[in-house]
Amino acid sequence: MVDVTLFELHLEGSQFTANAPNSGVGEATESDEDTGEVADEGTGAVPVTLLAVLGVVLALASAVAAKKMLGGDADAD
């Protein structure tokens, strides 16, 4: 058999850190500080299930419309 290697990765002696430039680690901002206020989550957000149901309804409606428009007469034969 033939041994084919497309990618070979050597990680000996490498170090992985989370302090990459512009990663925000170690930088404190005003939004990171504890102000004692409760974050208002979910304001104006549309639930994913609502979007999924709307997508299915739109797909069914377009399929019915396409069938009506392209269906033609059954008595044409």
GROMACS .gro file of C-alpha atoms in nm:
model
   77
    1MET     CA    1   0.000   0.000   0.000
    2VAL     CA    2   0.094   0.361  -0.042
    3ASP     CA    3   0.121   0.590   0.261
    4VAL     CA    4   0.010   0.940   0.162
    5THR     CA    5   0.034   1.232   0.404
    6LEU     CA    6  -0.131   1.556   0.299
    7PHE     CA    7  -0.070   1.755   0.618
    8GLU     CA    8   0.177   1.687   0.894
    9LEU     CA    9   0.161   1.895   1.211
   10HIS     CA   10   0.446   1.908   1.462
   11LEU     CA   11   0.365   2.072   1.798
   12GLU     CA   12   0.675   1.989   2.002
   13GLY     CA   13   0.771   2.277   2.230
   14SER     CA   14   0.483   2.502   2.126
   15GLN     CA   15   0.288   2.712   2.374
   16PHE     CA   16  -0.080   2.796   2.349
   17THR     CA   17  -0.194   3.111   2.527
   18ALA     CA   18  -0.515   3.308   2.540
   19ASN     CA   19  -0.352   3.649   2.538
   20ALA     CA   20  -0.337   3.709   2.165
   21PRO     CA   21  -0.331   4.070   2.044
   22ASN     CA   22  -0.678   4.233   2.032
   23SER     CA   23  -0.836   3.934   2.206
   24GLY     CA   24  -0.958   4.143   2.498
   25VAL     CA   25  -0.797   3.924   2.762
   26GLY     CA   26  -0.672   4.136   3.049
   27GLU     CA   27  -0.838   4.454   2.924
   28ALA     CA   28  -1.119   4.580   3.147
   29THR     CA   29  -1.393   4.789   2.991
   30GLU     CA   30  -1.696   4.957   3.142
   31SER     CA   31  -1.926   4.681   3.021
   32ASP     CA   32  -1.713   4.418   3.197
   33GLU     CA   33  -1.740   4.587   3.535
   34ASP     CA   34  -2.011   4.484   3.776
   35THR     CA   35  -2.251   4.778   3.797
   36GLY     CA   36  -2.520   4.593   3.989
   37GLU     CA   37  -2.769   4.626   3.705
   38VAL     CA   38  -2.940   4.323   3.558
   39ALA     CA   39  -2.880   4.285   3.186
   40ASP     CA   40  -3.199   4.301   2.981
   41GLU     CA   41  -3.169   3.994   2.763
   42GLY     CA   42  -3.414   3.901   2.492
   43THR     CA   43  -3.546   4.249   2.421
   44GLY     CA   44  -3.660   4.264   2.061
   45ALA     CA   45  -3.526   3.920   1.979
   46VAL     CA   46  -3.733   3.690   1.759
   47PRO     CA   47  -3.740   3.328   1.879
   48VAL     CA   48  -3.571   3.079   1.650
   49THR     CA   49  -3.876   2.851   1.652
   50LEU     CA   50  -4.093   3.134   1.519
   51LEU     CA   51  -3.850   3.189   1.233
   52ALA     CA   52  -3.844   2.816   1.156
   53VAL     CA   53  -4.225   2.793   1.146
   54LEU     CA   54  -4.242   3.103   0.928
   55GLY     CA   55  -3.987   2.951   0.689
   56VAL     CA   56  -4.185   2.627   0.658
   57VAL     CA   57  -4.510   2.816   0.595
   58LEU     CA   58  -4.341   3.030   0.329
   59ALA     CA   59  -4.195   2.722   0.159
   60LEU     CA   60  -4.534   2.548   0.151
   61ALA     CA   61  -4.709   2.859   0.021
   62SER     CA   62  -4.455   2.902  -0.259
   63ALA     CA   63  -4.486   2.533  -0.353
   64VAL     CA   64  -4.867   2.559  -0.374
   65ALA     CA   65  -4.841   2.879  -0.580
   66ALA     CA   66  -4.590   2.720  -0.819
   67LYS     CA   67  -4.812   2.414  -0.863
   68LYS     CA   68  -5.114   2.633  -0.942
   69MET     CA   69  -4.920   2.845  -1.191
   70LEU     CA   70  -4.733   2.561  -1.363
   71GLY     CA   71  -4.993   2.286  -1.319
   72GLY     CA   72  -5.189   2.343  -1.640
   73ASP     CA   73  -5.500   2.149  -1.744
   74ALA     CA   74  -5.538   1.781  -1.663
   75ASP     CA   75  -5.779   1.734  -1.960
   76ALA     CA   76  -5.525   1.849  -2.220
   77ASP     CA   77  -5.450   1.489  -2.329
   0.00000   0.00000   0.00000
